[in-house]
PDB file of C-alpha atoms in Angstrom:
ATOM      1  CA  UNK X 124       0.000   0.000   0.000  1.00  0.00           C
ATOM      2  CA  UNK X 125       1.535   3.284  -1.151  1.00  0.00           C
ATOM      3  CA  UNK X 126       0.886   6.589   1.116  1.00  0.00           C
ATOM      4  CA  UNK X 127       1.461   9.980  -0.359  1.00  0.00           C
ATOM      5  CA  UNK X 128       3.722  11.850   1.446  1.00  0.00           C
ATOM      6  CA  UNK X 129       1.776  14.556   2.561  1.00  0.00           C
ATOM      7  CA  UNK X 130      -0.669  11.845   3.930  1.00  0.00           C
ATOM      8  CA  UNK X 131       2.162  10.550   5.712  1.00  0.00           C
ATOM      9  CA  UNK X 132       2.998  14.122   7.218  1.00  0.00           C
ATOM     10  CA  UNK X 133      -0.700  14.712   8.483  1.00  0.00           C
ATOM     11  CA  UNK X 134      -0.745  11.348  10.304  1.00  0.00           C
ATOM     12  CA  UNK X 135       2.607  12.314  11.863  1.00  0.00           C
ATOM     13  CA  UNK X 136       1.481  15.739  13.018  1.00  0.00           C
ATOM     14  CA  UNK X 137      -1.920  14.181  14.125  1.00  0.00           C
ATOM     15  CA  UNK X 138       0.041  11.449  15.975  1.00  0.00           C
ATOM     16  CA  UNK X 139       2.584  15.031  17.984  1.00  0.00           C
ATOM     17  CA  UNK X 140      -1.093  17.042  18.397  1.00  0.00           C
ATOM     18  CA  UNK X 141      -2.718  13.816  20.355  1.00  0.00           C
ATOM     19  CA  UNK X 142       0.606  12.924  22.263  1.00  0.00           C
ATOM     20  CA  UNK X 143       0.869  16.937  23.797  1.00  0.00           C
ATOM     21  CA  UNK X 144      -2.961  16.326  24.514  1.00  0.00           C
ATOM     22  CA  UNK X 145      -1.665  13.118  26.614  1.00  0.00           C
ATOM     23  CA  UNK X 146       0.928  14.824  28.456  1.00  0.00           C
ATOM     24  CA  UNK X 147      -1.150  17.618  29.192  1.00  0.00           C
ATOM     25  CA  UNK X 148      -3.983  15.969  30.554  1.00  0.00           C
ATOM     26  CA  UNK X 149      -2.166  13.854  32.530  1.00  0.00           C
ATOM     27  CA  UNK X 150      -2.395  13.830  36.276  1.00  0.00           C
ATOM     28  CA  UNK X 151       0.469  15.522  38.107  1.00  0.00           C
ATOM     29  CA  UNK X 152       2.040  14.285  40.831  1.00  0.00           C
ATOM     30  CA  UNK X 153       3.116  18.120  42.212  1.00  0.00           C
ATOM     31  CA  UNK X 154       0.256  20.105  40.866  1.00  0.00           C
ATOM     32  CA  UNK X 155       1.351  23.556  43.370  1.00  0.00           C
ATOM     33  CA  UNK X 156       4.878  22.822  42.319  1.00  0.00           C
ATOM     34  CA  UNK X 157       5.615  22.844  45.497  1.00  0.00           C
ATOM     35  CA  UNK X 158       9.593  22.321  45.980  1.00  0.00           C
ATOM     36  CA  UNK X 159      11.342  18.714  46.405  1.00  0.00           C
ATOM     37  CA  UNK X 160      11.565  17.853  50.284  1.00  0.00           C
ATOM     38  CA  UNK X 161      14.218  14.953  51.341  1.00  0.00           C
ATOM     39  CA  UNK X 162      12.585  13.457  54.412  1.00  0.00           C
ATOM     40  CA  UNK X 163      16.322  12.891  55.518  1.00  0.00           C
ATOM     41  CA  UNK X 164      16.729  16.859  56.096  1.00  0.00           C
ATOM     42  CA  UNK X 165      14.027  16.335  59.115  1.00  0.00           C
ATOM     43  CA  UNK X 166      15.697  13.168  60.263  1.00  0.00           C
ATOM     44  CA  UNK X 167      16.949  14.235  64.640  1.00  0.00           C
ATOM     45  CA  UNK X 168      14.268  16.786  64.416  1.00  0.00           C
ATOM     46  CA  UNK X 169      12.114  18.231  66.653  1.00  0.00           C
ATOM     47  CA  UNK X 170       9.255  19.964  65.375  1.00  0.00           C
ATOM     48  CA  UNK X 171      11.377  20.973  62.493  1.00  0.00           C
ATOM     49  CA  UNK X 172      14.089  22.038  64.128  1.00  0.00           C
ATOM     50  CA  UNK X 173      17.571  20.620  64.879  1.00  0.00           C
ATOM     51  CA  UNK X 174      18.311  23.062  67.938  1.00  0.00           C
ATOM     52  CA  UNK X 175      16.993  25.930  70.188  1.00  0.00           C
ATOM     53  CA  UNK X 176      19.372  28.317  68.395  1.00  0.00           C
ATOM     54  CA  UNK X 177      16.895  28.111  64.856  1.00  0.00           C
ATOM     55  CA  UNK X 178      14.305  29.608  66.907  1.00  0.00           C
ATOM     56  CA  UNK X 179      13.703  33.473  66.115  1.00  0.00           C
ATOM     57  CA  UNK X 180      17.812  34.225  65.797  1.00  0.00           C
ATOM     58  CA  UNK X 181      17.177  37.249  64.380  1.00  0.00           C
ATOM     59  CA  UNK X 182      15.142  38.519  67.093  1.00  0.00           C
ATOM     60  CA  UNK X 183      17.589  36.815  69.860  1.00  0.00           C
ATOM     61  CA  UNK X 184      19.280  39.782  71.918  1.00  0.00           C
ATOM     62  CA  UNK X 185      20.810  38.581  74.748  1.00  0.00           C
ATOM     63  CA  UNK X 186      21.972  34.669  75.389  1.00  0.00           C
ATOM     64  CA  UNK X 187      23.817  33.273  78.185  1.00  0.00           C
ATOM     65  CA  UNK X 188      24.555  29.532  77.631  1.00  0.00           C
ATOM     66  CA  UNK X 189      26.775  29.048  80.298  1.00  0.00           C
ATOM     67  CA  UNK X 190      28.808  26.360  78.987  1.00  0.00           C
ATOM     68  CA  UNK X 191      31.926  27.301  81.194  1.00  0.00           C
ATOM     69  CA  UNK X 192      31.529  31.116  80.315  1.00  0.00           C
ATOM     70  CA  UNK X 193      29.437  33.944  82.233  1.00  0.00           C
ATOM     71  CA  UNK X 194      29.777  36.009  79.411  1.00  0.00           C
ATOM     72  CA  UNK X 195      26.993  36.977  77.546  1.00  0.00           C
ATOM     73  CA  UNK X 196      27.537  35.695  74.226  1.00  0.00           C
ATOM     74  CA  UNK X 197      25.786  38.199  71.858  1.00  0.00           C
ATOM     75  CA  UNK X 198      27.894  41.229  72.949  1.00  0.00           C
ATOM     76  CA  UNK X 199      30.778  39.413  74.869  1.00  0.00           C
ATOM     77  CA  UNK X 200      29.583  41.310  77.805  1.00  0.00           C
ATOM     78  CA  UNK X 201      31.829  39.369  81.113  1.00  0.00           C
ATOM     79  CA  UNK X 202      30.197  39.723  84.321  1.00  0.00           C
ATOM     80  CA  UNK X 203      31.570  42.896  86.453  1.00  0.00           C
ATOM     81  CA  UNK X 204      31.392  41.119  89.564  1.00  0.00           C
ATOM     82  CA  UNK X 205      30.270  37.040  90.381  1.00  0.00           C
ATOM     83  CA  UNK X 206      29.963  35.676  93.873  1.00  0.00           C
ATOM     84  CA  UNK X 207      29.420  31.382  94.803  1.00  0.00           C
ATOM     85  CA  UNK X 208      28.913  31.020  90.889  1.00  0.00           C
ATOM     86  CA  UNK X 209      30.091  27.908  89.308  1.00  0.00           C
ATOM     87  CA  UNK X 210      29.320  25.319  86.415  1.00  0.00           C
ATOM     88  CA  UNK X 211      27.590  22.093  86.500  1.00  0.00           C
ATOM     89  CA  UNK X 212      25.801  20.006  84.078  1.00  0.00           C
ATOM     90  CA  UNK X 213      22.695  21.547  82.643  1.00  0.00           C
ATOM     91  CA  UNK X 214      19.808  20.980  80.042  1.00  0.00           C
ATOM     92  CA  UNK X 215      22.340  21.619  77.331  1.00  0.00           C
ATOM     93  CA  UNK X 216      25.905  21.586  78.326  1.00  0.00           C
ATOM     94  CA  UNK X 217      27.013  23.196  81.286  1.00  0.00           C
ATOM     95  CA  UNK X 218      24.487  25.453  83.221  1.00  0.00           C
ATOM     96  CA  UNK X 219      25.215  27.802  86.085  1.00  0.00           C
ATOM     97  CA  UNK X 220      24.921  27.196  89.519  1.00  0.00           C
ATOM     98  CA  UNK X 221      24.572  29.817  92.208  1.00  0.00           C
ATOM     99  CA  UNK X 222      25.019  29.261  95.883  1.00  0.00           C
ATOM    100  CA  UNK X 223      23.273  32.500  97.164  1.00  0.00           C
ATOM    101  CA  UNK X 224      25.219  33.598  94.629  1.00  0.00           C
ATOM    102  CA  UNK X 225      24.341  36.381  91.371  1.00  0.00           C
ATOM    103  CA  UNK X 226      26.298  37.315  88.371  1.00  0.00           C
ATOM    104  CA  UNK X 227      26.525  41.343  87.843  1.00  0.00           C
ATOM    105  CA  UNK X 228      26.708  43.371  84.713  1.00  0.00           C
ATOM    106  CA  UNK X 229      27.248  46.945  85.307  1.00  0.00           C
ATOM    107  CA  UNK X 230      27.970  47.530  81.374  1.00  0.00           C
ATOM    108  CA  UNK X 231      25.088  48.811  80.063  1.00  0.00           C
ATOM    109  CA  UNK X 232      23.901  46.151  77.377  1.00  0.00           C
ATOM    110  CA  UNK X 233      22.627  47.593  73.838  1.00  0.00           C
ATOM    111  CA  UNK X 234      20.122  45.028  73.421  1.00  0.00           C
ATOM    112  CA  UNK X 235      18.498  46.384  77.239  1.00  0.00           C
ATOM    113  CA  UNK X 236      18.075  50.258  75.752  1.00  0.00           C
ATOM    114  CA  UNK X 237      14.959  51.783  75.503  1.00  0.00           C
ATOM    115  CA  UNK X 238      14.446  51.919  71.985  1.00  0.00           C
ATOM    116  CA  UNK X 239      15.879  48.619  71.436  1.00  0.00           C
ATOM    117  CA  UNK X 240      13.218  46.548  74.277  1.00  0.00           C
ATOM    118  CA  UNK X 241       9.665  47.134  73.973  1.00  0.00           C
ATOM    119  CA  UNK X 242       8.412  43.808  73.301  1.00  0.00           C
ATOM    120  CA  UNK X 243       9.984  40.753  74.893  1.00  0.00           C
ATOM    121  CA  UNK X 244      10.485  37.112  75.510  1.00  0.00           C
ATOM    122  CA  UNK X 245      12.378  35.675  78.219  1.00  0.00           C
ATOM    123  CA  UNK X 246      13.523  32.060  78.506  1.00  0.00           C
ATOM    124  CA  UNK X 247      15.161  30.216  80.899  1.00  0.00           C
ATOM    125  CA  UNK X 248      15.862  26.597  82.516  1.00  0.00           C
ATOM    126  CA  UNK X 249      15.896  26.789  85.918  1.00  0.00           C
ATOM    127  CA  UNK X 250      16.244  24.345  89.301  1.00  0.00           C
ATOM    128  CA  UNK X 251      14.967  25.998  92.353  1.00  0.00           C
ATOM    129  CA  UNK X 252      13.541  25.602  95.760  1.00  0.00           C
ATOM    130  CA  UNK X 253      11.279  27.386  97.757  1.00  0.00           C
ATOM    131  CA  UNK X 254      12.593  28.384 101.392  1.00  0.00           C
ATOM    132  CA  UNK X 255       9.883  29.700 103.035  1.00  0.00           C
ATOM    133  CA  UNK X 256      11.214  33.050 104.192  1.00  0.00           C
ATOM    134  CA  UNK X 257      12.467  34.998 101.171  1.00  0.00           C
ATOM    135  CA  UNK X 258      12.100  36.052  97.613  1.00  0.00           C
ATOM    136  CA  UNK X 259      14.253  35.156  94.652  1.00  0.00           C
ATOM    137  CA  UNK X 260      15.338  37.569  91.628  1.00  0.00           C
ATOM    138  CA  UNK X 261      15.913  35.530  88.808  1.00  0.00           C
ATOM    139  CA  UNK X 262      16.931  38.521  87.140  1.00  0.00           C
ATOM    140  CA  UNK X 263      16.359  42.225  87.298  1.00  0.00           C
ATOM    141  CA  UNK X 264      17.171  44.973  84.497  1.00  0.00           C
ATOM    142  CA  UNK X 265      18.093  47.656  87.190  1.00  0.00           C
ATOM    143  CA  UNK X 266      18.759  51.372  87.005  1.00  0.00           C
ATOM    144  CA  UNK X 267      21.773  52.846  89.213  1.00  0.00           C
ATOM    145  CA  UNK X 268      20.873  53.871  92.437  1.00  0.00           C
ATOM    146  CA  UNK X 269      17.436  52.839  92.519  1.00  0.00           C
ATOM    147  CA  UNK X 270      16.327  49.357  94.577  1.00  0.00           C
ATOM    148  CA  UNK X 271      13.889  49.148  91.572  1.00  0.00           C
ATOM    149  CA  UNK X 272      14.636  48.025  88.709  1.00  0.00           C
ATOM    150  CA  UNK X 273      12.993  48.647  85.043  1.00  0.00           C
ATOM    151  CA  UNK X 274      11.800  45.409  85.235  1.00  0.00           C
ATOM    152  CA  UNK X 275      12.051  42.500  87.833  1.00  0.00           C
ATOM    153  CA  UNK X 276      11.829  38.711  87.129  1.00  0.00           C
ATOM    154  CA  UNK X 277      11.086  37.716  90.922  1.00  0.00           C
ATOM    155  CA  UNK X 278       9.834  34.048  92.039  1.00  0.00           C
ATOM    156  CA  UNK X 279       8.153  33.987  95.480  1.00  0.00           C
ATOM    157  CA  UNK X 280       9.964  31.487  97.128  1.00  0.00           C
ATOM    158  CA  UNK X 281       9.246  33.158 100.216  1.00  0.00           C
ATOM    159  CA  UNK X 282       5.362  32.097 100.078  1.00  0.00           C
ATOM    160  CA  UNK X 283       5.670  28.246 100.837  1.00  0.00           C
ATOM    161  CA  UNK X 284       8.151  25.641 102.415  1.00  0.00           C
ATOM    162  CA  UNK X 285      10.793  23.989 100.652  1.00  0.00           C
ATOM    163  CA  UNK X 286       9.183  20.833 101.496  1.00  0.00           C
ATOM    164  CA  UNK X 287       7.130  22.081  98.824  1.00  0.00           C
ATOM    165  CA  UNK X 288       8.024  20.341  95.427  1.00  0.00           C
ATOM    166  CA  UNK X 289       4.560  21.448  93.791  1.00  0.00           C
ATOM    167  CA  UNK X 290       4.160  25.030  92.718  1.00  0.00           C
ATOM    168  CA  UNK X 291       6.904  27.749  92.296  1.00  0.00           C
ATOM    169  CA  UNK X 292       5.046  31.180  92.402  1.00  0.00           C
ATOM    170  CA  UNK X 293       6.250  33.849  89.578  1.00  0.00           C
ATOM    171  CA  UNK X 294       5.607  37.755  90.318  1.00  0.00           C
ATOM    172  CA  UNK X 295       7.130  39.777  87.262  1.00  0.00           C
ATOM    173  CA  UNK X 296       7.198  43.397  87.646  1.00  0.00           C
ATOM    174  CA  UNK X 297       8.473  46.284  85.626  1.00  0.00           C
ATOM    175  CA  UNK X 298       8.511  49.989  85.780  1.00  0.00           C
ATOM    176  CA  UNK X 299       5.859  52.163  83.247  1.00  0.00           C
ATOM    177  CA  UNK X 300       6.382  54.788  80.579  1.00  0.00           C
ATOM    178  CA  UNK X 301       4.472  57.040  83.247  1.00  0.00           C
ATOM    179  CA  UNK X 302       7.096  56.047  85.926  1.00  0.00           C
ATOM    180  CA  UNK X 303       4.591  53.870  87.953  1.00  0.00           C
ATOM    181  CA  UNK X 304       4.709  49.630  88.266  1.00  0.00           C
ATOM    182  CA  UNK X 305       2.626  46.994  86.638  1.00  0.00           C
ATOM    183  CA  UNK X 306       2.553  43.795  88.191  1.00  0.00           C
ATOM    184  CA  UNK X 307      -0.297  41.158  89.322  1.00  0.00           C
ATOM    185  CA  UNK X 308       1.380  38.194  87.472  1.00  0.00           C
ATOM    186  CA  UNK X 309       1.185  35.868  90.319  1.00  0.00           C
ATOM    187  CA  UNK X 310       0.962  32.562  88.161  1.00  0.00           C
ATOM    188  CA  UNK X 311       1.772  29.269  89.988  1.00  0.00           C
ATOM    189  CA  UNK X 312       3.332  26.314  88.281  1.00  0.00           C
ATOM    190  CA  UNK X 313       2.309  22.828  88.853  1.00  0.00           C
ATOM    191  CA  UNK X 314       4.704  21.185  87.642  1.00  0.00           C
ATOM    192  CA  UNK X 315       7.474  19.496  90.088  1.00  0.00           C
ATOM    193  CA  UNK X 316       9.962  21.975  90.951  1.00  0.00           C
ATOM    194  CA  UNK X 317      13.241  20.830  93.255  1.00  0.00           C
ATOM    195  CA  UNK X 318      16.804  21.194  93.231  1.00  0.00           C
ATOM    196  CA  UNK X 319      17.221  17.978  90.780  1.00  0.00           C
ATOM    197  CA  UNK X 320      14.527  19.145  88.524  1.00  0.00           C
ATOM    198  CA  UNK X 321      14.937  21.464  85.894  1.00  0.00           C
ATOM    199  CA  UNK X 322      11.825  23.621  85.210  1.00  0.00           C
ATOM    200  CA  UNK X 323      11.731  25.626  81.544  1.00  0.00           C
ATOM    201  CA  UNK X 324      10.273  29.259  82.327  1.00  0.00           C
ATOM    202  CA  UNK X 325       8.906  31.701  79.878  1.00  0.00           C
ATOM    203  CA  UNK X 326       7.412  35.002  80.602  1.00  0.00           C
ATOM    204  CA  UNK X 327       6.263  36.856  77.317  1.00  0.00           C
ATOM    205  CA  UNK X 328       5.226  41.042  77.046  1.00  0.00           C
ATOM    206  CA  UNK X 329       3.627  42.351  74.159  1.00  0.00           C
ATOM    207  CA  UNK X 330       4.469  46.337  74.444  1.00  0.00           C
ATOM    208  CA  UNK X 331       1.351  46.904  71.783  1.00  0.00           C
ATOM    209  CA  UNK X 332      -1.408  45.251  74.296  1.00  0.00           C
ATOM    210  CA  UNK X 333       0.345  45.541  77.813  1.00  0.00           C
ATOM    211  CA  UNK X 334      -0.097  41.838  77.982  1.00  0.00           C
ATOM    212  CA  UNK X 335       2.160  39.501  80.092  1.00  0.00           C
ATOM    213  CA  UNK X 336       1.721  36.095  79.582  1.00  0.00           C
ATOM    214  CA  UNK X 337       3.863  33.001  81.787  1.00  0.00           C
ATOM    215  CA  UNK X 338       4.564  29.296  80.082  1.00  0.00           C
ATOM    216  CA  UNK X 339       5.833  26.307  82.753  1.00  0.00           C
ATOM    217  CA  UNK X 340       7.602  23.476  80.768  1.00  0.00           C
ATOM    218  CA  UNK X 341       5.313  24.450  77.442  1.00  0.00           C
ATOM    219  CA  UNK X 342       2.121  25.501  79.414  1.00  0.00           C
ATOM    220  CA  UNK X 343       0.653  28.585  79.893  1.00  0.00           C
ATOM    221  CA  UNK X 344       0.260  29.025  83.519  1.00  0.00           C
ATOM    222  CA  UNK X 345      -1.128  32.608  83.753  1.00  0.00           C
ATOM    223  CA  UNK X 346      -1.998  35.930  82.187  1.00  0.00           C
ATOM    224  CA  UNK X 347      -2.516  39.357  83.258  1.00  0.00           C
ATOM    225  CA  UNK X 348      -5.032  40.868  80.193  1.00  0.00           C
ATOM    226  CA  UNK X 349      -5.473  44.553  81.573  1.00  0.00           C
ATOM    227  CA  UNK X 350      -2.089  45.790  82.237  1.00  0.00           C
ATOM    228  CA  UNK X 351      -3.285  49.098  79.787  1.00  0.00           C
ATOM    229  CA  UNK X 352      -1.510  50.856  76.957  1.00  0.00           C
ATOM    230  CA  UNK X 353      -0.398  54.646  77.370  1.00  0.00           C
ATOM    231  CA  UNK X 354       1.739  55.680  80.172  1.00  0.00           C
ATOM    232  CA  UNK X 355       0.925  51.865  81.394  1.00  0.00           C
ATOM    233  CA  UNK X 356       3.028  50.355  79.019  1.00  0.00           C
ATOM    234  CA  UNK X 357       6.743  48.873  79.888  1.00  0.00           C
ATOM    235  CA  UNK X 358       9.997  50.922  79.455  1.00  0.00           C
ATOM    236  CA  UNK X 359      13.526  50.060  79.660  1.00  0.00           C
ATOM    237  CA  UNK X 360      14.898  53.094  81.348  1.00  0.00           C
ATOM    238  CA  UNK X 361      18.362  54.412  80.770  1.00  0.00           C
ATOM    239  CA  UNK X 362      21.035  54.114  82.312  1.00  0.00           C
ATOM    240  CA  UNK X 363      21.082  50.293  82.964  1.00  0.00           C
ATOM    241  CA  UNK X 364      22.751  47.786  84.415  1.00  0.00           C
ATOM    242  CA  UNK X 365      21.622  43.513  84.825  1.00  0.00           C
ATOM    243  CA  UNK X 366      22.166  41.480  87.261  1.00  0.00           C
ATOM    244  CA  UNK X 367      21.088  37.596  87.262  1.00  0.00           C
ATOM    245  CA  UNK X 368      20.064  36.280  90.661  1.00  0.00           C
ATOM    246  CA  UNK X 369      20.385  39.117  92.640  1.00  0.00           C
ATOM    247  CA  UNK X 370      19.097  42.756  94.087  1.00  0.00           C
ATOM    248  CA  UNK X 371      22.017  45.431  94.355  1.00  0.00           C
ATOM    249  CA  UNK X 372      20.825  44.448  98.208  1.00  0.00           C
ATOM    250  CA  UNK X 373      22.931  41.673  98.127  1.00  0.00           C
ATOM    251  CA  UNK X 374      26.081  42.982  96.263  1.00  0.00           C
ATOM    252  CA  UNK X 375      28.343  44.542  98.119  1.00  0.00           C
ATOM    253  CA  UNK X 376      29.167  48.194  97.272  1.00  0.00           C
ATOM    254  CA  UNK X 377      25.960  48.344  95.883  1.00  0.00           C
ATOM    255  CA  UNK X 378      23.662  48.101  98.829  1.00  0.00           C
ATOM    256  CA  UNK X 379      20.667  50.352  98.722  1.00  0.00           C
ATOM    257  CA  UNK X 380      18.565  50.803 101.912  1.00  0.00           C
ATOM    258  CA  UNK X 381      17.962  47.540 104.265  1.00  0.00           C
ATOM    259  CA  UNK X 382      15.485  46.037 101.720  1.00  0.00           C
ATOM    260  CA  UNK X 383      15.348  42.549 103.383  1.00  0.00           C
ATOM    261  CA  UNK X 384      13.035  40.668 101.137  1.00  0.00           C
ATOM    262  CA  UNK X 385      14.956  39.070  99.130  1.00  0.00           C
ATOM    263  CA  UNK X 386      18.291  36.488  99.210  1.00  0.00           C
ATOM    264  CA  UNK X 387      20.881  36.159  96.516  1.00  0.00           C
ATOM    265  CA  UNK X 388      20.004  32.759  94.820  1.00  0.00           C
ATOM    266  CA  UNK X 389      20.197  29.527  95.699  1.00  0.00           C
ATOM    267  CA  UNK X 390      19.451  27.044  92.424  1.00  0.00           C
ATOM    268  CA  UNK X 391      20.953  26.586  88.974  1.00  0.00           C
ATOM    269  CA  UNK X 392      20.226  28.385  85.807  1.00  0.00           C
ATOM    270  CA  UNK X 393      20.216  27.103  81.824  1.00  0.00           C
ATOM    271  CA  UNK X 394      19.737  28.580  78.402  1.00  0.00           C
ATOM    272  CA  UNK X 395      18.759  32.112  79.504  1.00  0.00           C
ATOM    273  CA  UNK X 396      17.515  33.579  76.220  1.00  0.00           C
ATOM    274  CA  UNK X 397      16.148  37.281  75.849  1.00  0.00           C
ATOM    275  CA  UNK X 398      14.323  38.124  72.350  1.00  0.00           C
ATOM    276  CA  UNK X 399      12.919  41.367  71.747  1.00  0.00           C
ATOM    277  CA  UNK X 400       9.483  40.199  70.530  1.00  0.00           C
ATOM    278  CA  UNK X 401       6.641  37.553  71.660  1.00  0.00           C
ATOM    279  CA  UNK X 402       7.290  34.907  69.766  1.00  0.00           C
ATOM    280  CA  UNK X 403       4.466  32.106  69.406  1.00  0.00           C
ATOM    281  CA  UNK X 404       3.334  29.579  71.068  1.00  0.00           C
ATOM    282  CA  UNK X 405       4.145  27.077  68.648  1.00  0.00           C
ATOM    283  CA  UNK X 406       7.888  28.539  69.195  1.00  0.00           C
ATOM    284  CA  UNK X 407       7.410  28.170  73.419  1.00  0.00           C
ATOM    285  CA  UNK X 408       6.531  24.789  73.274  1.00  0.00           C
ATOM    286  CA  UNK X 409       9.552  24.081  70.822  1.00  0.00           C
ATOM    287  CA  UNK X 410      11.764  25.392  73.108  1.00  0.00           C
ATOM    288  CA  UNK X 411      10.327  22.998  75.830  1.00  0.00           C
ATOM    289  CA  UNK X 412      11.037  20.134  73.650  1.00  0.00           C
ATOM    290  CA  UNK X 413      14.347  20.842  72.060  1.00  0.00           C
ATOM    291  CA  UNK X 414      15.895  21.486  75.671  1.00  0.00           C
ATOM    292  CA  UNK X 415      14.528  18.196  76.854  1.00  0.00           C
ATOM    293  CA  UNK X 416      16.587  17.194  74.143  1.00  0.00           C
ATOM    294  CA  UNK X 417      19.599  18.574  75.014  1.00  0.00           C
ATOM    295  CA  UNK X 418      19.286  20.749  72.169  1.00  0.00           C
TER     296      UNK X 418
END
């Protein structure tokens, strides 16, 4: 059978037009065209992420790891005076141990200036005890000369016995645009506390709503809604100085008035991480995980 060859060249094309139907028509397997994920990149992962250091870095101001170093790693800032500090095994690494002891910073830190703080997360591993009799600082952005600082980090360990292993009281407080205090964050924590059990802490701000919000090991615990806006909001006066487990009560040289409440700190301290924003919930309860992790 003989076929002309223009016959032959509209079967041809007929046969190209019916196979780019085909291919069109046919079902893909990435229809978004979404990009290639290697489920190998997730392996060790812990809600997507290998460590706590992934976790908002660009909004990570201040970091204290502790592994064998005081020094706060983001500036390099070495404390200006230390007292019955040491290193001992943490969450991750080594984690600091005070034996009514408190690290000092008299260096004004950049990330701590007013402009730079309005908004804030604060994260930290802790061990601690209550005693019965007096309050702890966990940490307090102070301002020279004054007992009170710009904002105050304080556990009540001073409202219960340190036979008891079931609720460490938190009381944040922190000095106002219009120069008064906001506190009223009295959340209690039910999970175990002790001087063998590490506890993860989180106390978030928003500086648009005036809320303060507290997380225990990747819980919310409590909440304090009506702080206001205004002259009610949070500043970070200037100057500054910070000083981790400790009022300028109990350093000497520093000593203002016979303010009795508190002792330096007795307990051990991991991971301290300041970022100058909320970050989510989601984030909080990564945090929990990864430092159960040991990462």
């Amino acid at each position: 059978m003989n076929f002309s060859k223009s016959y032959i060249r509209e079967i041809s094309f007929g046969i190209m037009i019916y196979a780019l139907i085909f291919s069109a028509c046919k079902k893909s397997d990435n229809p978004n065209n979404l990009p290639d994920v290697n489920p190998s990149d997730y392996e060790g992962t812990i809600e997507g992420y290998r460590s706590a250091d992934e976790i908002y870095p660009k909004n990570l101001k201040a970091y204290w790891s502790f592994d064998d170093t005081n020094n706060e790693l983001k500036s390099g800032s070495a404390p200006t005076q230390a007292s019955n500090n040491t290193f001992v095994p943490g969450m991750k690494g080594k984690s600091l141990k005070l034996s009514a002891g408190y690290l000092y910073y008299a260096k004004q830190l950049d990330a701590f200036k007013t402009d730079s703080l309005k908004s804030f997360t604060i994260s930290s591993w802790i061990q601690i005890t209550n005693n019965g009799s007096k309050k702890t600082m966990l940490m307090t952005l102070t301002r020279p000369g004054s007992l009170d600082g710009s904002f105050e980090y304080r556990l009540n360990t001073n409202e219960l016995p340190a036979t008891n292993t079931d609720v460490i009281k938190v009381g944040p407080r922190f000095r106002t645009i219009g120069g008064g205090y906001q506190d009223n964050l009295n959340a209690s924590l039910s999970p175990k506390i002790g001087a063998t059990v590490w506890t993860h802490l989180v106390l978030t701000y928003d500086g648009t709503t005036g809320i303060f919000k507290e997380w225990g090991n990747g819980i919310e615990i409590g909440s304090y809604n009506n702080r206001g806006t205004g002259n009610n909001l949070f500043k970070a006066y200037e100057p500054s100085e910070f000083i981790i487990g400790a009022t300028y009560s109990q350093i000497p040289g520093k000593e203002i008035g016979t303010n009795v409440t508190y002792a330096a700190m007795t307990g051990n301290i991991d991971e301290l991480r300041i970022f100058n924003t909320v970050i989510s919930d989601a984030h909080i309860k990564a945090l929990y995980n990864l430092g159960l992790a040991g990462k």
